[in-house]
mmCIF file of C-alpha atoms and ligand atoms in Angstrom:
data_model
loop_
_atom_site.group_PDB
_atom_site.id
_atom_site.type_symbol
_atom_site.label_atom_id
_atom_site.label_comp_id
_atom_site.label_asym_id
_atom_site.label_seq_id
_atom_site.Cartn_x
_atom_site.Cartn_y
_atom_site.Cartn_z
ATOM 1 C CA UNK V 1481 68.042 -1.046 -6.394
ATOM 2 C CA UNK V 1482 66.890 -4.989 -5.866
ATOM 3 C CA UNK V 1483 65.255 -6.964 -8.052
ATOM 4 C CA UNK V 1484 62.770 -7.897 -8.635
ATOM 5 C CA UNK V 1485 60.790 -4.627 -7.154
ATOM 6 C CA UNK V 1486 56.957 -3.333 -8.052
ATOM 7 C CA UNK V 1487 56.743 -0.107 -8.138
ATOM 8 C CA UNK V 1488 53.952 1.819 -7.628
ATOM 9 C CA UNK V 1489 53.168 5.918 -8.760
ATOM 10 C CA UNK V 1490 51.434 6.773 -5.670
ATOM 11 C CA UNK V 1491 49.862 10.166 -7.601
ATOM 12 C CA UNK V 1492 48.668 8.689 -10.289
ATOM 13 C CA UNK V 1493 46.621 6.287 -8.595
ATOM 14 C CA UNK V 1494 45.233 8.877 -5.941
ATOM 15 C CA UNK V 1495 44.224 11.282 -9.125
ATOM 16 C CA UNK V 1496 42.757 8.134 -10.930
ATOM 17 C CA UNK V 1497 40.226 7.332 -7.641
ATOM 18 C CA UNK V 1498 39.534 10.754 -7.657
ATOM 19 C CA UNK V 1499 37.992 11.028 -11.260
ATOM 20 C CA UNK V 1500 36.042 8.557 -10.216
ATOM 21 C CA UNK V 1501 35.347 10.146 -6.869
ATOM 22 C CA UNK V 1502 34.417 13.153 -8.931
ATOM 23 C CA UNK V 1503 32.418 11.386 -11.526
ATOM 24 C CA UNK V 1504 29.679 10.346 -9.210
ATOM 25 C CA UNK V 1505 28.531 13.997 -8.588
ATOM 26 C CA UNK V 1506 26.442 14.579 -5.310
ATOM 27 C CA UNK V 1507 24.811 10.876 -5.732
ATOM 28 C CA UNK V 1508 25.469 9.471 -2.657
ATOM 29 C CA UNK V 1509 28.076 6.677 -3.399
ATOM 30 C CA UNK V 1510 30.371 4.460 -2.007
ATOM 31 C CA UNK V 1511 33.624 2.838 -4.064
ATOM 32 C CA UNK V 1512 34.679 -0.053 -2.442
ATOM 33 C CA UNK V 1513 38.027 -0.852 -3.431
ATOM 34 C CA UNK V 1514 38.259 -4.181 -4.010
ATOM 35 C CA UNK V 1515 41.187 -4.447 -1.238
ATOM 36 C CA UNK V 1516 42.326 -8.034 -3.214
ATOM 37 C CA UNK V 1517 43.661 -6.153 -6.009
ATOM 38 C CA UNK V 1518 46.836 -4.914 -4.120
ATOM 39 C CA UNK V 1519 46.948 -5.318 -0.147
ATOM 40 C CA UNK V 1520 49.822 -2.313 0.706
ATOM 41 C CA UNK V 1521 48.829 -0.464 3.608
ATOM 42 C CA UNK V 1522 50.328 2.373 1.575
ATOM 43 C CA UNK V 1523 48.107 1.451 -1.161
ATOM 44 C CA UNK V 1524 44.778 1.072 0.448
ATOM 45 C CA UNK V 1525 45.523 4.333 2.528
ATOM 46 C CA UNK V 1526 46.226 6.768 -0.318
ATOM 47 C CA UNK V 1527 43.138 5.429 -1.625
ATOM 48 C CA UNK V 1528 41.169 5.744 0.974
ATOM 49 C CA UNK V 1529 42.494 9.544 1.708
ATOM 50 C CA UNK V 1530 41.175 9.572 -2.368
ATOM 51 C CA UNK V 1531 37.894 8.989 -0.752
ATOM 52 C CA UNK V 1532 37.209 5.078 -1.304
ATOM 53 C CA UNK V 1533 35.899 2.415 1.151
ATOM 54 C CA UNK V 1534 37.114 -1.220 1.216
ATOM 55 C CA UNK V 1535 35.531 -4.682 -0.172
ATOM 56 C CA UNK V 1536 37.244 -7.588 1.456
ATOM 57 C CA UNK V 1537 37.148 -11.050 0.863
ATOM 58 C CA UNK V 1538 38.874 -12.539 4.012
ATOM 59 C CA UNK V 1539 38.965 -11.495 7.768
ATOM 60 C CA UNK V 1540 42.633 -10.263 7.054
ATOM 61 C CA UNK V 1541 41.856 -8.294 4.065
ATOM 62 C CA UNK V 1542 39.062 -6.585 6.833
ATOM 63 C CA UNK V 1543 41.831 -6.332 8.610
ATOM 64 C CA UNK V 1544 44.342 -4.656 6.789
ATOM 65 C CA UNK V 1545 40.915 -2.007 5.380
ATOM 66 C CA UNK V 1546 40.056 -1.584 9.301
ATOM 67 C CA UNK V 1547 44.356 -0.453 9.657
ATOM 68 C CA UNK V 1548 44.436 1.564 7.059
ATOM 69 C CA UNK V 1549 42.091 4.022 8.585
ATOM 70 C CA UNK V 1550 38.588 2.764 6.514
ATOM 71 C CA UNK V 1551 35.486 3.579 8.729
ATOM 72 C CA UNK V 1552 33.088 0.747 8.960
ATOM 73 C CA UNK V 1553 30.333 2.048 7.467
ATOM 74 C CA UNK V 1554 32.130 1.756 4.306
ATOM 75 C CA UNK V 1555 33.225 -1.515 4.396
ATOM 76 C CA UNK V 1556 31.485 -4.467 2.619
ATOM 77 C CA UNK V 1557 32.550 -7.874 2.825
ATOM 78 C CA UNK V 1558 32.372 -10.584 -0.476
ATOM 79 C CA UNK V 1559 33.109 -14.196 -0.819
ATOM 80 C CA UNK V 1560 31.590 -17.502 -1.173
ATOM 81 C CA UNK V 1561 33.127 -19.630 1.391
ATOM 82 C CA UNK V 1562 33.212 -16.876 4.623
ATOM 83 C CA UNK V 1563 34.102 -18.652 7.977
ATOM 84 C CA UNK V 1564 32.248 -18.744 11.413
ATOM 85 C CA UNK V 1565 35.399 -16.562 12.264
ATOM 86 C CA UNK V 1566 35.419 -14.334 9.489
ATOM 87 C CA UNK V 1567 31.769 -13.373 10.002
ATOM 88 C CA UNK V 1568 32.455 -13.103 13.687
ATOM 89 C CA UNK V 1569 34.643 -10.358 12.528
ATOM 90 C CA UNK V 1570 32.479 -8.548 10.550
ATOM 91 C CA UNK V 1571 29.772 -8.283 12.415
ATOM 92 C CA UNK V 1572 31.523 -7.109 15.842
ATOM 93 C CA UNK V 1573 33.531 -4.577 13.625
ATOM 94 C CA UNK V 1574 30.003 -3.456 12.585
ATOM 95 C CA UNK V 1575 31.141 -3.243 8.891
ATOM 96 C CA UNK V 1576 28.175 -1.637 5.852
ATOM 97 C CA UNK V 1577 26.747 -5.558 4.520
ATOM 98 C CA UNK V 1578 27.663 -8.615 4.892
ATOM 99 C CA UNK V 1579 27.292 -9.538 0.902
ATOM 100 C CA UNK V 1580 25.723 -12.838 1.506
ATOM 101 C CA UNK V 1581 26.206 -15.206 -1.662
ATOM 102 C CA UNK V 1582 23.843 -18.472 -0.490
ATOM 103 C CA UNK V 1583 20.973 -19.724 1.560
ATOM 104 C CA UNK V 1584 22.980 -21.794 3.879
ATOM 105 C CA UNK V 1585 25.188 -18.045 4.259
ATOM 106 C CA UNK V 1586 22.875 -16.357 5.523
ATOM 107 C CA UNK V 1587 21.362 -18.740 8.383
ATOM 108 C CA UNK V 1588 24.851 -19.045 9.540
ATOM 109 C CA UNK V 1589 25.063 -15.161 9.820
ATOM 110 C CA UNK V 1590 21.797 -15.340 11.438
ATOM 111 C CA UNK V 1591 23.527 -18.056 14.179
ATOM 112 C CA UNK V 1592 26.975 -15.923 14.882
ATOM 113 C CA UNK V 1593 24.903 -12.624 14.854
ATOM 114 C CA UNK V 1594 22.447 -14.102 17.888
ATOM 115 C CA UNK V 1595 25.403 -15.541 19.762
ATOM 116 C CA UNK V 1596 26.942 -12.333 19.594
ATOM 117 C CA UNK V 1597 23.153 -9.956 20.629
ATOM 118 C CA UNK V 1598 23.902 -7.851 17.645
ATOM 119 C CA UNK V 1599 21.566 -7.310 14.225
ATOM 120 C CA UNK V 1600 23.603 -8.561 11.368
ATOM 121 C CA UNK V 1601 23.327 -6.377 8.326
ATOM 122 C CA UNK V 1602 23.489 -7.485 5.172
ATOM 123 C CA UNK V 1603 23.036 -7.572 0.965
ATOM 124 C CA UNK V 1604 21.603 -10.155 -1.105
ATOM 125 C CA UNK V 1605 24.190 -10.867 -4.294
ATOM 126 C CA UNK V 1606 22.362 -12.139 -6.903
ATOM 127 C CA UNK V 1607 23.732 -14.737 -9.588
ATOM 128 C CA UNK V 1608 22.829 -11.591 -12.838
ATOM 129 C CA UNK V 1609 23.398 -14.318 -14.856
ATOM 130 C CA UNK V 1610 24.874 -12.348 -17.387
ATOM 131 C CA UNK V 1611 28.254 -13.898 -19.458
ATOM 132 C CA UNK V 1612 31.121 -11.894 -19.764
ATOM 133 C CA UNK V 1613 33.991 -11.407 -22.943
ATOM 134 C CA UNK V 1614 36.741 -12.080 -20.636
ATOM 135 C CA UNK V 1615 39.095 -15.208 -19.394
ATOM 136 C CA UNK V 1616 37.116 -17.896 -17.965
ATOM 137 C CA UNK V 1617 39.070 -17.742 -14.822
ATOM 138 C CA UNK V 1618 37.575 -14.378 -14.058
ATOM 139 C CA UNK V 1619 33.822 -14.237 -15.281
ATOM 140 C CA UNK V 1620 31.545 -14.447 -11.770
ATOM 141 C CA UNK V 1621 28.372 -14.061 -12.636
ATOM 142 C CA UNK V 1622 27.119 -16.673 -15.326
ATOM 143 C CA UNK V 1623 24.776 -19.176 -14.227
ATOM 144 C CA UNK V 1624 27.224 -21.989 -13.791
ATOM 145 C CA UNK V 1625 28.987 -20.115 -10.932
ATOM 146 C CA UNK V 1626 29.741 -20.516 -7.773
ATOM 147 C CA UNK V 1627 28.668 -16.905 -7.171
ATOM 148 C CA UNK V 1628 25.511 -15.636 -5.649
ATOM 149 C CA UNK V 1629 22.317 -16.304 -5.225
ATOM 150 C CA UNK V 1630 20.298 -17.353 -8.220
ATOM 151 C CA UNK V 1631 17.424 -15.085 -9.080
ATOM 152 C CA UNK V 1632 15.004 -18.088 -8.561
ATOM 153 C CA UNK V 1633 16.054 -18.353 -4.934
ATOM 154 C CA UNK V 1634 16.245 -14.726 -3.887
ATOM 155 C CA UNK V 1635 12.478 -14.894 -2.638
ATOM 156 C CA UNK V 1636 13.553 -17.940 -0.699
ATOM 157 C CA UNK V 1637 16.499 -15.970 0.666
ATOM 158 C CA UNK V 1638 14.605 -12.711 1.533
ATOM 159 C CA UNK V 1639 11.734 -15.012 3.313
ATOM 160 C CA UNK V 1640 14.702 -16.403 5.515
ATOM 161 C CA UNK V 1641 15.864 -12.579 6.134
ATOM 162 C CA UNK V 1642 12.773 -11.761 7.420
ATOM 163 C CA UNK V 1643 12.188 -14.559 9.836
ATOM 164 C CA UNK V 1644 15.712 -13.295 11.252
ATOM 165 C CA UNK V 1645 15.240 -10.969 13.564
ATOM 166 C CA UNK V 1646 18.817 -10.648 13.800
ATOM 167 C CA UNK V 1647 19.193 -9.691 10.037
ATOM 168 C CA UNK V 1648 18.885 -6.066 8.660
ATOM 169 C CA UNK V 1649 18.543 -7.104 4.578
ATOM 170 C CA UNK V 1650 19.872 -3.671 3.533
ATOM 171 C CA UNK V 1651 20.959 -3.862 -0.498
ATOM 172 C CA UNK V 1652 21.474 -6.063 -3.577
ATOM 173 C CA UNK V 1653 24.806 -6.322 -4.748
ATOM 174 C CA UNK V 1654 26.054 -8.507 -7.719
ATOM 175 C CA UNK V 1655 29.548 -8.998 -9.585
ATOM 176 C CA UNK V 1656 29.804 -10.030 -13.285
ATOM 177 C CA UNK V 1657 33.245 -10.587 -13.240
ATOM 178 C CA UNK V 1658 37.032 -9.234 -13.918
ATOM 179 C CA UNK V 1659 38.419 -7.301 -17.691
ATOM 180 C CA UNK V 1660 35.331 -6.101 -18.923
ATOM 181 C CA UNK V 1661 36.075 -3.942 -21.872
ATOM 182 C CA UNK V 1662 32.640 -2.626 -22.712
ATOM 183 C CA UNK V 1663 29.823 -0.958 -20.304
ATOM 184 C CA UNK V 1664 27.521 -3.004 -21.346
ATOM 185 C CA UNK V 1665 27.478 -6.720 -19.679
ATOM 186 C CA UNK V 1666 27.863 -4.496 -16.425
ATOM 187 C CA UNK V 1667 24.360 -2.353 -17.053
ATOM 188 C CA UNK V 1668 22.477 -5.822 -17.753
ATOM 189 C CA UNK V 1669 23.917 -7.313 -14.590
ATOM 190 C CA UNK V 1670 23.079 -3.651 -13.210
ATOM 191 C CA UNK V 1671 19.185 -3.998 -13.996
ATOM 192 C CA UNK V 1672 18.988 -7.355 -12.869
ATOM 193 C CA UNK V 1673 20.024 -5.810 -9.677
ATOM 194 C CA UNK V 1674 17.270 -3.832 -9.980
ATOM 195 C CA UNK V 1675 14.898 -5.909 -10.617
ATOM 196 C CA UNK V 1676 15.030 -7.577 -7.205
ATOM 197 C CA UNK V 1677 15.709 -3.879 -5.581
ATOM 198 C CA UNK V 1678 11.625 -3.304 -7.033
ATOM 199 C CA UNK V 1679 10.449 -6.320 -6.149
ATOM 200 C CA UNK V 1680 11.953 -5.738 -2.485
ATOM 201 C CA UNK V 1681 10.338 -2.535 -2.026
ATOM 202 C CA UNK V 1682 7.204 -3.422 -3.359
ATOM 203 C CA UNK V 1683 6.905 -5.538 -0.603
ATOM 204 C CA UNK V 1684 6.482 -3.076 1.521
ATOM 205 C CA UNK V 1685 10.450 -3.310 2.860
ATOM 206 C CA UNK V 1686 13.437 -0.782 2.420
ATOM 207 C CA UNK V 1687 16.737 -1.062 1.494
ATOM 208 C CA UNK V 1688 19.725 1.370 1.696
ATOM 209 C CA UNK V 1689 21.863 0.244 -0.911
ATOM 210 C CA UNK V 1690 22.441 -1.359 -4.436
ATOM 211 C CA UNK V 1691 25.926 -2.437 -5.477
ATOM 212 C CA UNK V 1692 26.921 -3.533 -9.217
ATOM 213 C CA UNK V 1693 30.323 -4.877 -8.509
ATOM 214 C CA UNK V 1694 33.550 -3.955 -9.812
ATOM 215 C CA UNK V 1695 35.107 -5.586 -12.554
ATOM 216 C CA UNK V 1696 36.556 -2.398 -15.238
ATOM 217 C CA UNK V 1697 38.911 -3.217 -17.534
ATOM 218 C CA UNK V 1698 42.395 -1.544 -18.039
ATOM 219 C CA UNK V 1699 44.180 -1.078 -21.081
ATOM 220 C CA UNK V 1700 46.867 -3.632 -21.356
ATOM 221 C CA UNK V 1701 48.707 -2.469 -24.681
ATOM 222 C CA UNK V 1702 46.365 -4.768 -27.033
ATOM 223 C CA UNK V 1703 42.675 -3.153 -26.192
ATOM 224 C CA UNK V 1704 41.699 -0.020 -25.074
ATOM 225 C CA UNK V 1705 39.131 -0.424 -22.124
ATOM 226 C CA UNK V 1706 36.406 2.686 -21.025
ATOM 227 C CA UNK V 1707 37.829 4.574 -18.267
ATOM 228 C CA UNK V 1708 35.809 3.888 -14.942
ATOM 229 C CA UNK V 1709 33.959 6.386 -14.971
ATOM 230 C CA UNK V 1710 32.369 6.068 -17.854
ATOM 231 C CA UNK V 1711 30.999 2.769 -15.954
ATOM 232 C CA UNK V 1712 29.690 5.264 -12.747
ATOM 233 C CA UNK V 1713 28.066 7.504 -15.062
ATOM 234 C CA UNK V 1714 25.891 5.216 -17.290
ATOM 235 C CA UNK V 1715 24.993 3.275 -14.385
ATOM 236 C CA UNK V 1716 24.473 6.409 -12.770
ATOM 237 C CA UNK V 1717 21.867 7.268 -15.376
ATOM 238 C CA UNK V 1718 19.889 4.004 -14.934
ATOM 239 C CA UNK V 1719 19.492 4.374 -11.160
ATOM 240 C CA UNK V 1720 17.504 8.561 -12.427
ATOM 241 C CA UNK V 1721 15.813 6.632 -14.790
ATOM 242 C CA UNK V 1722 13.850 4.033 -12.705
ATOM 243 C CA UNK V 1723 13.740 6.816 -9.377
ATOM 244 C CA UNK V 1724 15.864 4.487 -7.617
ATOM 245 C CA UNK V 1725 19.031 7.370 -6.885
ATOM 246 C CA UNK V 1726 18.402 7.959 -3.471
ATOM 247 C CA UNK V 1727 19.897 4.603 -3.138
ATOM 248 C CA UNK V 1728 24.064 4.586 -1.603
ATOM 249 C CA UNK V 1729 25.546 3.477 -5.299
ATOM 250 C CA UNK V 1730 28.271 1.321 -4.613
ATOM 251 C CA UNK V 1731 30.802 -0.029 -6.952
ATOM 252 C CA UNK V 1732 33.603 -2.240 -6.275
ATOM 253 C CA UNK V 1733 37.099 -1.386 -8.522
ATOM 254 C CA UNK V 1734 40.090 -3.212 -7.811
ATOM 255 C CA UNK V 1735 42.461 -3.893 -10.945
ATOM 256 C CA UNK V 1736 41.187 -0.042 -12.465
ATOM 257 C CA UNK V 1737 42.071 0.978 -9.577
ATOM 258 C CA UNK V 1738 45.718 0.442 -9.259
ATOM 259 C CA UNK V 1739 46.582 -2.041 -12.129
ATOM 260 C CA UNK V 1740 47.505 0.731 -14.274
ATOM 261 C CA UNK V 1741 49.676 2.288 -11.949
ATOM 262 C CA UNK V 1742 52.537 -0.423 -10.985
ATOM 263 C CA UNK V 1743 55.550 -2.101 -12.785
ATOM 264 C CA UNK V 1744 57.273 -5.229 -12.296
ATOM 265 C CA UNK V 1745 61.224 -3.763 -12.405
ATOM 266 C CA UNK V 1746 63.321 -6.834 -13.214
ATOM 267 C CA UNK V 1747 67.382 -7.961 -14.127
ATOM 268 C CA UNK V 1748 68.369 -9.040 -16.901
ATOM 269 C CA UNK V 1749 70.123 -11.699 -16.463
ATOM 270 C CA UNK V 1750 70.932 -12.969 -19.910
ATOM 271 C CA UNK V 1751 70.059 -13.988 -23.623
ATOM 272 C CA UNK V 1752 69.406 -16.668 -25.263
ATOM 273 C CA UNK V 1753 70.250 -17.738 -29.477
ATOM 274 C CA UNK V 1754 69.649 -20.895 -30.364
ATOM 275 C CA UNK V 1755 68.575 -22.097 -34.072
ATOM 276 C CA UNK V 1756 66.810 -19.206 -34.854
ATOM 277 C CA UNK V 1757 65.071 -18.900 -31.275
ATOM 278 C CA UNK V 1758 65.449 -15.569 -28.880
ATOM 279 C CA UNK V 1759 65.567 -15.291 -25.742
ATOM 280 C CA UNK V 1760 66.116 -12.611 -22.312
ATOM 281 C CA UNK V 1761 66.204 -13.729 -19.038
ATOM 282 C CA UNK V 1762 64.581 -12.132 -16.265
ATOM 283 C CA UNK V 1763 65.103 -12.617 -13.310
ATOM 284 C CA UNK V 1764 61.468 -12.067 -12.396
ATOM 285 C CA UNK V 1765 59.674 -14.580 -12.913
ATOM 286 C CA UNK V 1766 55.673 -16.343 -12.397
ATOM 287 C CA UNK V 1767 55.651 -16.502 -9.448
ATOM 288 C CA UNK V 1768 56.283 -12.317 -8.840
ATOM 289 C CA UNK V 1769 53.879 -12.031 -11.405
ATOM 290 C CA UNK V 1770 51.637 -15.211 -12.693
ATOM 291 C CA UNK V 1771 49.050 -13.734 -14.566
ATOM 292 C CA UNK V 1772 50.279 -14.494 -18.022
ATOM 293 C CA UNK V 1773 50.834 -18.333 -16.968
ATOM 294 C CA UNK V 1774 47.957 -18.153 -15.137
ATOM 295 C CA UNK V 1775 45.447 -16.286 -17.847
ATOM 296 C CA UNK V 1776 47.497 -15.922 -20.452
ATOM 297 C CA UNK V 1777 48.186 -12.453 -20.329
ATOM 298 C CA UNK V 1778 50.233 -10.607 -21.733
ATOM 299 C CA UNK V 1779 51.906 -7.421 -20.452
ATOM 300 C CA UNK V 1780 53.933 -5.279 -22.007
ATOM 301 C CA UNK V 1781 58.180 -5.321 -20.953
ATOM 302 C CA UNK V 1782 60.363 -2.196 -22.146
ATOM 303 C CA UNK V 1783 64.261 -1.823 -21.040
ATOM 304 C CA UNK V 1784 64.113 1.363 -19.027
ATOM 305 C CA UNK V 1785 68.617 1.853 -20.312
ATOM 306 C CA UNK V 1786 67.592 2.530 -23.953
ATOM 307 C CA UNK V 1787 64.571 2.885 -25.909
ATOM 308 C CA UNK V 1788 63.017 -0.691 -27.658
ATOM 309 C CA UNK V 1789 64.154 -2.085 -30.453
ATOM 310 C CA UNK V 1790 63.471 -4.668 -33.126
ATOM 311 C CA UNK V 1791 63.834 -7.638 -33.069
ATOM 312 C CA UNK V 1792 61.256 -8.936 -30.940
ATOM 313 C CA UNK V 1793 62.681 -11.642 -27.903
ATOM 314 C CA UNK V 1794 60.624 -13.659 -25.744
ATOM 315 C CA UNK V 1795 61.275 -12.566 -22.195
ATOM 316 C CA UNK V 1796 60.833 -15.242 -20.061
ATOM 317 C CA UNK V 1797 61.127 -15.800 -15.600
ATOM 318 C CA UNK V 1798 63.726 -18.218 -14.132
ATOM 319 C CA UNK V 1799 61.447 -20.891 -12.945
ATOM 320 C CA UNK V 1800 61.140 -23.883 -14.401
ATOM 321 C CA UNK V 1801 57.961 -24.013 -15.907
ATOM 322 C CA UNK V 1802 57.445 -23.877 -19.643
ATOM 323 C CA UNK V 1803 54.259 -20.843 -18.342
ATOM 324 C CA UNK V 1804 56.998 -18.823 -17.245
ATOM 325 C CA UNK V 1805 56.687 -16.516 -20.035
ATOM 326 C CA UNK V 1806 55.957 -13.333 -20.782
ATOM 327 C CA UNK V 1807 55.765 -13.172 -24.115
ATOM 328 C CA UNK V 1808 57.456 -11.914 -27.220
ATOM 329 C CA UNK V 1809 58.736 -8.294 -26.957
ATOM 330 C CA UNK V 1810 60.642 -5.612 -28.831
ATOM 331 C CA UNK V 1811 63.893 -5.594 -26.781
ATOM 332 C CA UNK V 1812 66.343 -6.173 -28.889
ATOM 333 C CA UNK V 1813 69.955 -8.232 -28.424
ATOM 334 C CA UNK V 1814 70.094 -6.389 -24.746
ATOM 335 C CA UNK V 1815 72.224 -9.064 -22.257
ATOM 336 C CA UNK V 1816 72.571 -6.691 -19.389
ATOM 337 C CA UNK V 1817 69.520 -4.214 -17.984
ATOM 338 C CA UNK V 1818 66.636 -3.317 -16.075
ATOM 339 C CA UNK V 1819 63.471 -4.192 -17.560
ATOM 340 C CA UNK V 1820 60.138 -2.940 -15.998
ATOM 341 C CA UNK V 1821 56.734 -5.431 -17.309
ATOM 342 C CA UNK V 1822 53.941 -2.497 -17.141
ATOM 343 C CA UNK V 1823 50.021 -2.523 -15.495
ATOM 344 C CA UNK V 1824 51.448 -4.743 -12.602
ATOM 345 C CA UNK V 1825 50.052 -2.283 -10.177
ATOM 346 C CA UNK V 1826 46.763 -5.299 -9.693
ATOM 347 C CA UNK V 1827 46.746 -8.958 -8.870
ATOM 348 C CA UNK V 1828 50.374 -8.977 -8.728
ATOM 349 C CA UNK V 1829 51.968 -8.546 -5.659
ATOM 350 C CA UNK V 1830 49.118 -10.275 -3.969
ATOM 351 C CA UNK V 1831 49.851 -13.325 -6.220
ATOM 352 C CA UNK V 1832 53.086 -14.023 -5.428
ATOM 353 C CA UNK V 1833 55.096 -17.187 -4.132
ATOM 354 C CA UNK V 1834 58.179 -18.020 -2.938
ATOM 355 C CA UNK V 1835 58.006 -21.516 -5.745
ATOM 356 C CA UNK V 1836 61.442 -22.558 -6.336
ATOM 357 C CA UNK V 1837 62.634 -20.875 -3.665
ATOM 358 C CA UNK V 1838 62.784 -17.598 -4.820
ATOM 359 C CA UNK V 1839 62.016 -14.795 -1.835
ATOM 360 C CA UNK V 1840 58.814 -12.143 -2.463
ATOM 361 C CA UNK V 1841 59.429 -8.858 -4.498
ATOM 362 C CA UNK V 1842 60.303 -5.857 -2.488
ATOM 363 C CA UNK V 1843 57.853 -3.198 -3.103
ATOM 364 C CA UNK V 1844 58.732 0.224 -3.562
ATOM 365 C CA UNK V 1845 56.679 3.755 -3.764
ATOM 366 C CA UNK V 1846 56.459 6.929 -5.279
ATOM 367 C CA UNK V 1847 54.788 9.986 -4.897
ATOM 368 C CA UNK V 1848 56.383 13.486 -6.103
ATOM 369 C CA UNK V 1849 58.752 11.933 -7.650
ATOM 370 C CA UNK V 1850 60.351 10.558 -4.876
ATOM 371 C CA UNK V 1851 60.661 7.338 -3.320
ATOM 372 C CA UNK V 1852 58.315 7.920 -0.685
ATOM 373 C CA UNK V 1853 58.483 3.677 1.027
ATOM 374 C CA UNK V 1854 59.646 1.083 0.935
ATOM 375 C CA UNK V 1855 59.008 -2.612 2.044
ATOM 376 C CA UNK V 1856 61.862 -4.867 2.059
ATOM 377 C CA UNK V 1857 61.841 -8.211 0.487
ATOM 378 C CA UNK V 1858 62.065 -11.089 3.090
ATOM 379 C CA UNK V 1859 64.991 -12.309 1.504
ATOM 380 C CA UNK V 1860 66.069 -15.424 0.911
ATOM 381 C CA UNK V 1861 67.664 -16.126 4.325
ATOM 382 C CA UNK V 1862 64.194 -15.545 5.828
ATOM 383 C CA UNK V 1863 63.063 -18.471 3.319
ATOM 384 C CA UNK V 1864 65.765 -20.674 4.129
ATOM 385 C CA UNK V 1865 65.307 -21.136 7.372
ATOM 386 C CA UNK V 1866 61.623 -21.189 6.949
ATOM 387 C CA UNK V 1867 62.009 -24.361 5.309
ATOM 388 C CA UNK V 1868 64.270 -25.699 7.183
ATOM 389 C CA UNK V 1869 62.602 -25.014 10.435
ATOM 390 C CA UNK V 1870 59.388 -27.096 8.500
HETATM 391 N N1 LLP J 3061 33.656 -7.259 -6.690
HETATM 392 C C1 LLP J 3061 34.432 -8.899 -6.781
HETATM 393 C C2 LLP J 3061 32.503 -10.058 -5.154
HETATM 394 C C3 LLP J 3061 35.105 -9.349 -6.388
HETATM 395 O O1 LLP J 3061 35.084 -10.397 -7.017
HETATM 396 C C4 LLP J 3061 36.265 -8.672 -7.463
HETATM 397 C C5 LLP J 3061 36.749 -9.465 -8.328
HETATM 398 C C6 LLP J 3061 36.165 -7.515 -7.682
HETATM 399 C C7 LLP J 3061 35.234 -7.032 -6.799
HETATM 400 C C8 LLP J 3061 37.570 -6.679 -8.544
HETATM 401 O O2 LLP J 3061 37.441 -6.723 -9.492
HETATM 402 P P1 LLP J 3061 38.197 -6.165 -10.428
HETATM 403 O O3 LLP J 3061 37.476 -4.277 -10.633
HETATM 404 O O4 LLP J 3061 39.877 -5.897 -10.327
HETATM 405 O O5 LLP J 3061 38.136 -6.876 -11.854
HETATM 406 N N2 LLP J 3061 43.247 -12.286 -10.229
HETATM 407 C C9 LLP J 3061 42.352 -11.919 -11.858
HETATM 408 C C10 LLP J 3061 41.667 -11.240 -11.680
HETATM 409 C C11 LLP J 3061 40.595 -11.331 -10.454
HETATM 410 C C12 LLP J 3061 39.092 -10.892 -9.998
HETATM 411 C C13 LLP J 3061 38.840 -11.518 -8.732
HETATM 412 N N3 LLP J 3061 37.231 -10.696 -8.213
HETATM 413 C C14 LLP J 3061 43.444 -11.153 -12.737
HETATM 414 O O6 LLP J 3061 45.059 -10.923 -12.345
HETATM 415 O O7 LLP J 3061 43.135 -11.007 -13.854
#
């Protein structure tokens, strides 16, 4: 097999998605898979077959979701900077809801709906004012975040919704951030959303859905996280306690549906020992998996050809940056062979680049113990050609 390559376990991710779907019982719901976590058509189709819809944040992701066969009524669109063209696309596709993140966006949505001669369905994304214990780059629900509408401005936002006959306000959403290792911040945001919902309903208007976002963490080998169904069952209990369980309950999980079911396979290029330091150089780098460089993330790295052995060696990629470093792992003195970088199914390939003249990795999809599909690397010559033509 050519390396580096992402390898995905389709059976594992389908089983995970089915377990999450089952946790809703008979409750009306939508698992809007956050497509940004992994946009591979094979994966989006496998999750859709297990019952999920999609949360998209760009025109490109909307095309992937629709192209993978997801019904428009199972698609929501998030994002703080949707362009007019993207709003037109969302309106034209009749998606379930555009989740509006500012009053300014709301006005633009109304203008685009008017131009299209249609009524746009929208949800208001609330800024819940909840800080989470995660990397600052992925905390999105606190007051200084660019995301969502401040609670103090919601009254005005609803007034603007009601002032436009081209708009239909159907829901309220929030998303506190990513890599939650605890259900509490999720429930704290859910309570804020439900307060907003109750105020809206008390004004005599109706709503169709509530959306508490995604962000369920996974275990990268250090700290465990609650399984995704734990978030759903506790949020459902809250909805029931508030008598709001007739609303469609929307969630937006990304990482937890795909992260554990992908590995990045790389080849050891060489080892290097100097002044008591030990490095294992591999042919995957930060251009293939940027999470360690961007968030200080640590993914487990394991030898594929033998049991892991002490002592620890620092696993590094070939890119000319010191942040191209996957951390110390018990590989022993292995100068050749393959390694697997685990839990790379989410925010792996989608964040990859061609930095340092390195082609994007291949993607390999496995089901029933066999490779069912391969998306080949575009290869080095394609990169060289494009750069020479630029
Ligand atoms: N909904 C919204 C509005 C989001 O912004 C996100 C993720 C999700 C749902 C899905 O969150 P998840 O369930 O995957 O945690 N690249 C980072 C993560 C960025 C998350 C961006 N937004 C990482 O590799 O850790």
